Coordinates of C-alpha atoms and ligand atoms in Angstrom, one line a residue:
M24 CA 135.6 -23.9 -320.1
C25 CA 136.0 -25.5 -323.5
P26 CA 137.3 -23.2 -326.2
M27 CA 134.5 -22.0 -328.5
T28 CA 134.4 -23.6 -331.9
T29 CA 132.5 -22.3 -334.9
P30 CA 129.8 -24.7 -336.1
S31 CA 130.7 -25.7 -339.6
A32 CA 127.4 -24.5 -341.0
L33 CA 128.0 -21.0 -339.9
V34 CA 129.9 -18.2 -341.7
P35 CA 131.3 -15.8 -339.1
T36 CA 132.2 -12.2 -340.0
D37 CA 133.0 -11.2 -336.4
P38 CA 134.6 -13.6 -333.9
S39 CA 131.7 -13.1 -331.4
F40 CA 129.3 -14.7 -333.9
A41 CA 130.1 -18.3 -332.7
E42 CA 129.1 -17.4 -329.2
L43 CA 125.5 -17.0 -330.4
F44 CA 125.2 -20.7 -330.9
P45 CA 125.8 -23.9 -329.0
P46 CA 129.2 -25.5 -330.0
D47 CA 127.5 -28.4 -331.8
A48 CA 124.8 -26.3 -333.5
E49 CA 123.7 -27.4 -336.9
L50 CA 121.1 -26.2 -339.3
E51 CA 118.3 -28.9 -339.3
H52 CA 115.9 -29.5 -342.1
L53 CA 112.4 -30.0 -340.6
A54 CA 110.1 -30.1 -343.6
G55 CA 110.0 -29.5 -347.4
D56 CA 107.9 -29.6 -350.5
F57 CA 106.6 -26.1 -350.0
T58 CA 106.6 -23.5 -352.8
W59 CA 107.1 -20.2 -350.9
A60 CA 107.5 -20.7 -347.2
E61 CA 106.9 -17.5 -345.3
G62 CA 105.6 -15.8 -342.2
P63 CA 106.8 -18.0 -339.3
T64 CA 105.8 -17.0 -335.8
Y65 CA 105.9 -18.9 -332.5
V66 CA 102.5 -19.3 -330.9
A67 CA 103.4 -20.1 -327.3
M68 CA 99.9 -21.0 -326.1
R69 CA 99.8 -23.7 -328.8
D70 CA 103.4 -24.9 -328.5
R71 CA 104.1 -24.5 -332.2
V72 CA 105.5 -22.4 -335.0
V73 CA 102.9 -21.4 -337.5
F74 CA 104.1 -20.6 -341.0
S75 CA 102.7 -20.0 -344.5
D76 CA 103.1 -21.5 -347.9
V77 CA 101.8 -18.4 -349.6
R78 CA 101.7 -19.9 -353.1
Q79 CA 100.3 -23.4 -352.2
N80 CA 97.6 -21.4 -350.3
R81 CA 98.1 -23.2 -347.0
T82 CA 99.5 -22.7 -343.5
W83 CA 101.3 -25.3 -341.5
A84 CA 102.7 -25.7 -338.0
W85 CA 105.8 -27.3 -336.6
T86 CA 105.0 -28.4 -333.0
D87 CA 107.4 -28.5 -330.1
Q88 CA 106.7 -32.2 -330.1
G89 CA 108.5 -32.4 -333.5
R90 CA 105.5 -32.9 -335.9
L91 CA 104.4 -31.1 -339.0
E92 CA 100.7 -30.4 -338.8
P93 CA 98.3 -28.8 -341.2
E94 CA 96.7 -25.5 -340.1
E95 CA 94.5 -23.7 -342.7
D96 CA 93.6 -25.2 -346.1
P97 CA 92.9 -23.0 -347.9
S98 CA 94.7 -20.3 -346.0
H99 CA 93.5 -17.6 -348.5
H100 CA 97.1 -16.9 -349.1
Q101 CA 98.1 -15.9 -345.6
N102 CA 101.6 -14.5 -345.4
G103 CA 103.2 -12.9 -342.3
H104 CA 102.1 -13.6 -338.7
C105 CA 102.8 -12.5 -335.2
T106 CA 101.0 -12.9 -331.9
D107 CA 99.1 -10.1 -330.2
A108 CA 99.2 -8.8 -326.6
D109 CA 97.0 -11.7 -325.6
G110 CA 99.1 -14.3 -327.3
L111 CA 96.6 -14.9 -330.1
L112 CA 97.8 -15.5 -333.7
I113 CA 97.6 -12.5 -336.0
A114 CA 97.7 -13.2 -339.8
C115 CA 98.2 -11.0 -342.9
S116 CA 95.8 -12.4 -345.6
H117 CA 96.6 -11.6 -349.2
G118 CA 93.4 -13.3 -350.4
E119 CA 91.1 -11.6 -348.0
R120 CA 93.1 -8.3 -348.2
A121 CA 92.9 -8.1 -344.4
L122 CA 94.5 -8.4 -341.1
L123 CA 93.0 -11.3 -339.1
R124 CA 93.1 -12.7 -335.6
Q125 CA 92.6 -16.3 -334.7
E126 CA 90.4 -16.7 -331.6
S127 CA 91.1 -19.4 -329.0
D128 CA 88.3 -21.5 -330.5
G129 CA 90.1 -21.4 -333.9
S130 CA 87.7 -19.1 -335.6
W131 CA 89.0 -16.0 -337.5
T132 CA 88.1 -12.4 -336.8
T133 CA 88.7 -9.6 -339.4
L134 CA 90.6 -6.8 -337.6
A135 CA 91.1 -4.5 -340.6
D136 CA 90.2 -4.8 -344.3
S137 CA 89.8 -1.2 -345.5
F138 CA 91.0 2.3 -344.8
E139 CA 88.9 5.4 -345.4
G140 CA 86.5 3.3 -347.4
K141 CA 89.1 1.7 -349.7
R142 CA 90.1 -2.0 -349.6
L143 CA 93.6 -2.7 -348.3
N144 CA 96.1 -4.0 -350.9
S145 CA 97.4 -7.2 -349.5
P146 CA 98.8 -7.2 -345.9
N147 CA 102.3 -8.8 -345.9
D148 CA 103.8 -8.8 -342.5
V149 CA 102.9 -7.6 -339.0
A150 CA 104.5 -6.7 -335.7
L151 CA 103.2 -6.1 -332.2
H152 CA 104.2 -2.8 -330.6
P153 CA 105.9 -3.9 -327.3
V154 CA 104.2 -1.3 -325.1
D155 CA 100.9 -0.1 -326.4
G156 CA 99.8 -3.4 -328.0
S157 CA 99.1 -1.8 -331.4
L158 CA 99.6 -4.0 -334.5
W159 CA 101.7 -2.5 -337.3
F160 CA 101.4 -4.1 -340.7
T161 CA 102.8 -3.5 -344.2
D162 CA 100.5 -3.4 -347.2
P163 CA 102.4 -3.8 -350.5
T164 CA 100.5 -5.2 -353.6
Y165 CA 102.1 -8.6 -354.1
G166 CA 98.8 -10.4 -353.3
I167 CA 97.0 -8.5 -356.1
D168 CA 99.9 -8.2 -358.5
K169 CA 101.0 -11.8 -358.4
P170 CA 98.4 -14.4 -359.4
E171 CA 100.2 -17.1 -357.5
E172 CA 100.1 -15.2 -354.2
G173 CA 96.4 -14.1 -354.0
Y174 CA 93.1 -13.7 -355.7
G175 CA 93.9 -10.7 -357.9
G176 CA 91.8 -7.6 -357.8
T177 CA 92.6 -3.9 -358.2
Q178 CA 94.5 -1.5 -356.0
E179 CA 92.1 1.0 -354.4
L180 CA 94.5 2.8 -352.0
E181 CA 96.8 5.5 -353.5
G182 CA 99.9 3.9 -352.0
R183 CA 101.6 1.0 -350.3
W184 CA 101.7 2.0 -346.7
V185 CA 102.4 0.8 -343.2
F186 CA 99.3 0.7 -341.0
R187 CA 98.9 0.9 -337.3
L188 CA 95.9 -0.7 -335.7
D189 CA 95.3 0.6 -332.2
Q190 CA 93.9 -1.7 -329.5
D191 CA 90.8 0.5 -329.6
G192 CA 90.3 -0.5 -333.3
T193 CA 91.5 2.9 -334.8
L194 CA 93.4 2.3 -338.1
T195 CA 96.0 4.9 -339.2
A196 CA 98.7 4.9 -341.9
P197 CA 101.8 6.4 -340.2
I198 CA 104.3 5.5 -342.9
R199 CA 103.6 6.4 -346.5
D200 CA 107.1 7.0 -348.0
R201 CA 108.1 3.5 -349.0
D202 CA 108.0 1.7 -352.3
K203 CA 107.2 -1.9 -351.2
P204 CA 107.1 -2.1 -347.4
N205 CA 107.5 -5.7 -346.3
G206 CA 109.0 -7.2 -343.1
L207 CA 109.1 -5.1 -339.9
A208 CA 110.2 -5.4 -336.3
F209 CA 110.3 -3.2 -333.2
A210 CA 113.8 -2.7 -331.8
S211 CA 112.2 -0.8 -328.9
A212 CA 109.0 1.1 -328.2
D213 CA 110.2 4.1 -330.2
L214 CA 112.2 2.4 -333.0
L215 CA 110.7 0.4 -335.8
L216 CA 112.9 -1.3 -338.4
L217 CA 111.1 -1.6 -341.8
A218 CA 112.3 -3.6 -344.8
D219 CA 111.5 -2.2 -348.3
T220 CA 111.6 -4.9 -351.0
G221 CA 111.0 -2.4 -353.8
A222 CA 113.7 -0.7 -355.9
D223 CA 115.3 0.6 -352.8
A224 CA 115.9 -2.9 -351.2
A225 CA 117.1 -1.6 -347.8
T226 CA 115.8 -1.7 -344.2
H227 CA 115.1 1.7 -342.6
G228 CA 114.6 3.0 -339.1
Y229 CA 111.6 5.0 -338.0
R230 CA 111.1 6.8 -334.7
I231 CA 107.7 6.1 -333.2
D232 CA 106.2 8.5 -330.7
A233 CA 103.7 7.7 -327.9
D234 CA 100.8 8.8 -330.2
G235 CA 101.7 6.3 -332.9
N236 CA 103.3 8.7 -335.3
A237 CA 106.4 7.7 -337.3
T238 CA 109.3 9.8 -338.3
Y239 CA 112.0 8.6 -340.8
E240 CA 115.4 8.4 -339.2
R241 CA 117.8 6.7 -341.5
E242 CA 118.7 3.7 -343.6
W243 CA 119.5 1.0 -341.1
F244 CA 121.2 -1.7 -343.2
R245 CA 121.0 -3.6 -346.5
V246 CA 121.9 -7.2 -347.1
D247 CA 123.8 -8.7 -350.1
P248 CA 123.0 -10.9 -351.9
G249 CA 119.2 -10.4 -352.2
K250 CA 117.1 -8.2 -349.9
T251 CA 115.6 -8.3 -346.5
D252 CA 112.0 -9.7 -346.6
G253 CA 111.4 -10.7 -343.0
L254 CA 113.6 -9.8 -339.9
R255 CA 113.6 -10.3 -336.1
L256 CA 115.7 -9.0 -333.2
D257 CA 117.1 -10.9 -330.3
I258 CA 117.1 -9.8 -326.7
E259 CA 120.3 -7.9 -327.1
G260 CA 119.0 -6.0 -330.1
R261 CA 121.0 -7.8 -332.7
I262 CA 119.2 -8.0 -336.1
W263 CA 118.5 -11.3 -337.8
S264 CA 117.6 -10.7 -341.4
S265 CA 116.6 -12.8 -344.3
A266 CA 118.7 -12.7 -347.4
A267 CA 119.1 -14.6 -350.7
D268 CA 121.8 -16.8 -349.2
G269 CA 120.4 -17.4 -345.7
V270 CA 120.2 -15.4 -342.5
H271 CA 122.5 -12.5 -341.9
V272 CA 123.1 -11.3 -338.3
L273 CA 123.9 -7.7 -337.7
T274 CA 124.7 -5.4 -334.8
A275 CA 121.8 -3.5 -333.3
D276 CA 122.7 -0.3 -335.1
G277 CA 122.9 -2.1 -338.4
S278 CA 126.4 -0.9 -339.1
A279 CA 128.2 -4.3 -339.1
E280 CA 127.5 -7.9 -340.0
L281 CA 128.4 -10.5 -337.4
G282 CA 127.9 -13.5 -339.6
R283 CA 125.6 -15.7 -341.7
I284 CA 123.6 -18.9 -341.5
P285 CA 123.7 -20.1 -345.1
T286 CA 120.6 -21.9 -346.5
P287 CA 120.4 -23.8 -349.8
E288 CA 117.5 -21.6 -351.1
V289 CA 116.4 -18.0 -350.7
T290 CA 115.3 -17.3 -347.1
A291 CA 112.1 -15.2 -346.9
N292 CA 111.6 -15.0 -343.1
L293 CA 112.5 -16.3 -339.7
C294 CA 111.4 -16.3 -336.1
F295 CA 112.6 -17.3 -332.7
G296 CA 110.5 -19.9 -330.8
G297 CA 110.5 -23.1 -328.9
P298 CA 109.8 -23.5 -325.2
Y299 CA 112.7 -21.3 -324.2
G300 CA 112.5 -18.9 -327.2
T301 CA 116.0 -19.8 -328.2
M302 CA 115.3 -21.8 -331.4
L303 CA 115.6 -20.0 -334.7
Y304 CA 113.1 -21.1 -337.3
I305 CA 113.8 -20.2 -340.9
T306 CA 111.5 -20.3 -343.9
A307 CA 113.6 -20.7 -347.1
T308 CA 111.6 -21.2 -350.3
S309 CA 110.7 -25.0 -350.2
S310 CA 111.7 -25.7 -346.7
L311 CA 111.5 -25.1 -343.0
W312 CA 114.7 -25.2 -341.1
R313 CA 115.8 -24.6 -337.5
M314 CA 119.0 -23.6 -335.7
P315 CA 119.5 -23.6 -332.0
T316 CA 120.9 -20.4 -330.5
R317 CA 122.2 -19.1 -327.2
T318 CA 120.1 -16.0 -327.4
R319 CA 116.3 -15.5 -327.7
G320 CA 113.8 -13.5 -329.6
L321 CA 113.2 -9.9 -328.4
E322 CA 109.4 -10.2 -329.0
L323 CA 109.2 -13.2 -326.7
R324 CA 110.4 -11.3 -323.6
R325 CA 106.9 -10.8 -322.3
Ligands
LIG418 MG1 107.2 -10.6 -346.4

């Protein structure tokens, strides 16, 4: 077997980092001219990564055939995405202040837009619970505070919470102790990692019970420079986090950094995708990038 070499684009902290990539792996620029690229997710049934340009009010796709294709125009300032238990695209909409599902005919269904009679703030990012199929989404106020990221409006809820939408349609708010909850990812059925882009600027672990309740466990990690906006996990539990200088890869317990994938601009979010789930897609301010890996996304294991 050939000795492993570290691709020049990578910045290893731990020697094992190079093993996560093919020897000739390079960061590839796919598309640019965006203003704030965000919310990538791989939609397997459509062979594409869908992502947002929150500030240009559009969504786009990068297909497995290698083409940039328009999706929604206007997108009503969609931000984060995931797929649900049926593989359908789920979107956080700043403009509609709602969580949406795109049906197989392309039409959109509103899944949640209010809680106890009050409008949501501006859903930011969303994750599928790996066992019970519930959708967990964060609801900070960026889409109503920042004119370039939504249609304005007033905050009706008393806080910026994390919501859980049960498959039966029941909406609850299990996490209410964060400043600006943002990206989130399930490490397992009973562990949710939640990034806070408020003053705290760290990612925290919450234990999730079978009834959908959340209990704070501990701070999991923090990145430097910048803060975690979006994050994903690979099949071995490693954490892939956005940061101001690119993507940081950490051990599952968050205690050690393994290495970095530098990007020329601030990285907001990332996802695994492609036909084998091994391609890492990165939304970094004006551009969409990709990096081949030798692992795959945890959320793609189904
Ligand atoms: Mg976000």
